[in-house]
């Protein structure tokens, strides 16, 4: 299975982080999000590691890795094929918004929220795909994150992190796909809000010297 570069980097980072914890090379206590430790004691790596740790090796970890690899990969290979900079921009959008919310809701690890954001965006971009849940009932792809959230509730798990992912995913979907269409119809001058900067295009290899569209 050939996993595209950004999805591969994220999966590798998450797997190595969990492996490091399982082997006692690193401690989960050095990975979680803590506002004071990050901004007052300079432990800025926590801004990254909070998105890489999905718990110790377990069924729950395998479940999260499956959804991370599957939907991150399908987004990168599908809607964002040839648009790596835009895909990175989507991830950055999610990271920035979730990190901004984290201090107010006392959460420690945000990887689940980012995964849910990807599932939401993929579902909205593939509205006609039919899916099955445990072979019991079928539904269209946009309902997948809500089915997953309901299933978590039935298992007695907290759904706050899942809900944050859905909210941020919806915000991204609106700004990236709905707003430009509305702006075009109404003749607004600014038609694209989330256009990646040229430096990001250059880093991702999607900038070829042409004038990028900037409204």
PDB file of C-alpha atoms in Angstrom, residues 1 3-4 7 10 63-80 87 90-91 114-126 129-133 139-145 148:
ATOM      1  CA  UNK A   1       0.000   0.000   0.000  1.00  0.00           C
ATOM      2  CA  UNK A   3       0.668   5.968   1.367  1.00  0.00           C
ATOM      3  CA  UNK A   4       1.169   9.569   0.144  1.00  0.00           C
ATOM      4  CA  UNK A   7      -0.278  10.860   5.459  1.00  0.00           C
ATOM      5  CA  UNK A  10       1.716  11.690  10.216  1.00  0.00           C
ATOM      6  CA  UNK A  63      -8.951   1.886  15.701  1.00  0.00           C
ATOM      7  CA  UNK A  64      -7.519   5.413  15.654  1.00  0.00           C
ATOM      8  CA  UNK A  65      -4.662   4.462  13.340  1.00  0.00           C
ATOM      9  CA  UNK A  66      -7.085   2.845  10.922  1.00  0.00           C
ATOM     10  CA  UNK A  67      -9.214   5.970  10.640  1.00  0.00           C
ATOM     11  CA  UNK A  68      -6.174   8.250  10.560  1.00  0.00           C
ATOM     12  CA  UNK A  69      -4.466   6.395   7.717  1.00  0.00           C
ATOM     13  CA  UNK A  70      -7.641   5.629   5.775  1.00  0.00           C
ATOM     14  CA  UNK A  71      -9.218   9.080   5.654  1.00  0.00           C
ATOM     15  CA  UNK A  72      -6.029  11.119   5.710  1.00  0.00           C
ATOM     16  CA  UNK A  73      -4.832   9.042   2.758  1.00  0.00           C
ATOM     17  CA  UNK A  74      -8.129   9.236   0.836  1.00  0.00           C
ATOM     18  CA  UNK A  75      -8.215  13.017   1.239  1.00  0.00           C
ATOM     19  CA  UNK A  76      -4.622  13.392   0.083  1.00  0.00           C
ATOM     20  CA  UNK A  77      -5.096  11.045  -2.876  1.00  0.00           C
ATOM     21  CA  UNK A  78      -8.536  12.337  -3.774  1.00  0.00           C
ATOM     22  CA  UNK A  79      -9.618  15.927  -3.233  1.00  0.00           C
ATOM     23  CA  UNK A  80      -6.057  17.126  -2.580  1.00  0.00           C
ATOM     24  CA  UNK A  87      -3.650  19.623   2.281  1.00  0.00           C
ATOM     25  CA  UNK A  90      -6.005  22.122   6.026  1.00  0.00           C
ATOM     26  CA  UNK A  91      -4.024  20.315   8.723  1.00  0.00           C
ATOM     27  CA  UNK A 114      -7.777  16.110  14.039  1.00  0.00           C
ATOM     28  CA  UNK A 115      -8.763  12.657  12.793  1.00  0.00           C
ATOM     29  CA  UNK A 116     -12.446  13.501  13.185  1.00  0.00           C
ATOM     30  CA  UNK A 117     -11.895  16.716  11.245  1.00  0.00           C
ATOM     31  CA  UNK A 118     -10.455  14.730   8.328  1.00  0.00           C
ATOM     32  CA  UNK A 119     -13.332  12.241   8.445  1.00  0.00           C
ATOM     33  CA  UNK A 120     -15.840  15.114   8.383  1.00  0.00           C
ATOM     34  CA  UNK A 121     -14.209  16.886   5.428  1.00  0.00           C
ATOM     35  CA  UNK A 122     -13.882  13.620   3.491  1.00  0.00           C
ATOM     36  CA  UNK A 123     -17.532  12.804   4.114  1.00  0.00           C
ATOM     37  CA  UNK A 124     -18.741  16.200   2.920  1.00  0.00           C
ATOM     38  CA  UNK A 125     -16.653  15.909  -0.236  1.00  0.00           C
ATOM     39  CA  UNK A 126     -17.993  12.413  -1.017  1.00  0.00           C
ATOM     40  CA  UNK A 129     -20.736   7.272  -1.239  1.00  0.00           C
ATOM     41  CA  UNK A 130     -22.769   4.668   0.641  1.00  0.00           C
ATOM     42  CA  UNK A 131     -21.271   3.169   3.783  1.00  0.00           C
ATOM     43  CA  UNK A 132     -22.208   0.401   6.181  1.00  0.00           C
ATOM     44  CA  UNK A 133     -21.820   0.335   9.947  1.00  0.00           C
ATOM     45  CA  UNK A 139     -25.811   5.645   5.285  1.00  0.00           C
ATOM     46  CA  UNK A 140     -24.191   8.277   3.102  1.00  0.00           C
ATOM     47  CA  UNK A 141     -20.616   9.362   3.813  1.00  0.00           C
ATOM     48  CA  UNK A 142     -21.448  12.790   5.365  1.00  0.00           C
ATOM     49  CA  UNK A 143     -23.109  10.990   8.283  1.00  0.00           C
ATOM     50  CA  UNK A 144     -19.988   8.953   9.129  1.00  0.00           C
ATOM     51  CA  UNK A 145     -18.599  11.281  11.845  1.00  0.00           C
ATOM     52  CA  UNK A 148     -18.884   7.385  15.002  1.00  0.00           C
TER      53      UNK A 148
END
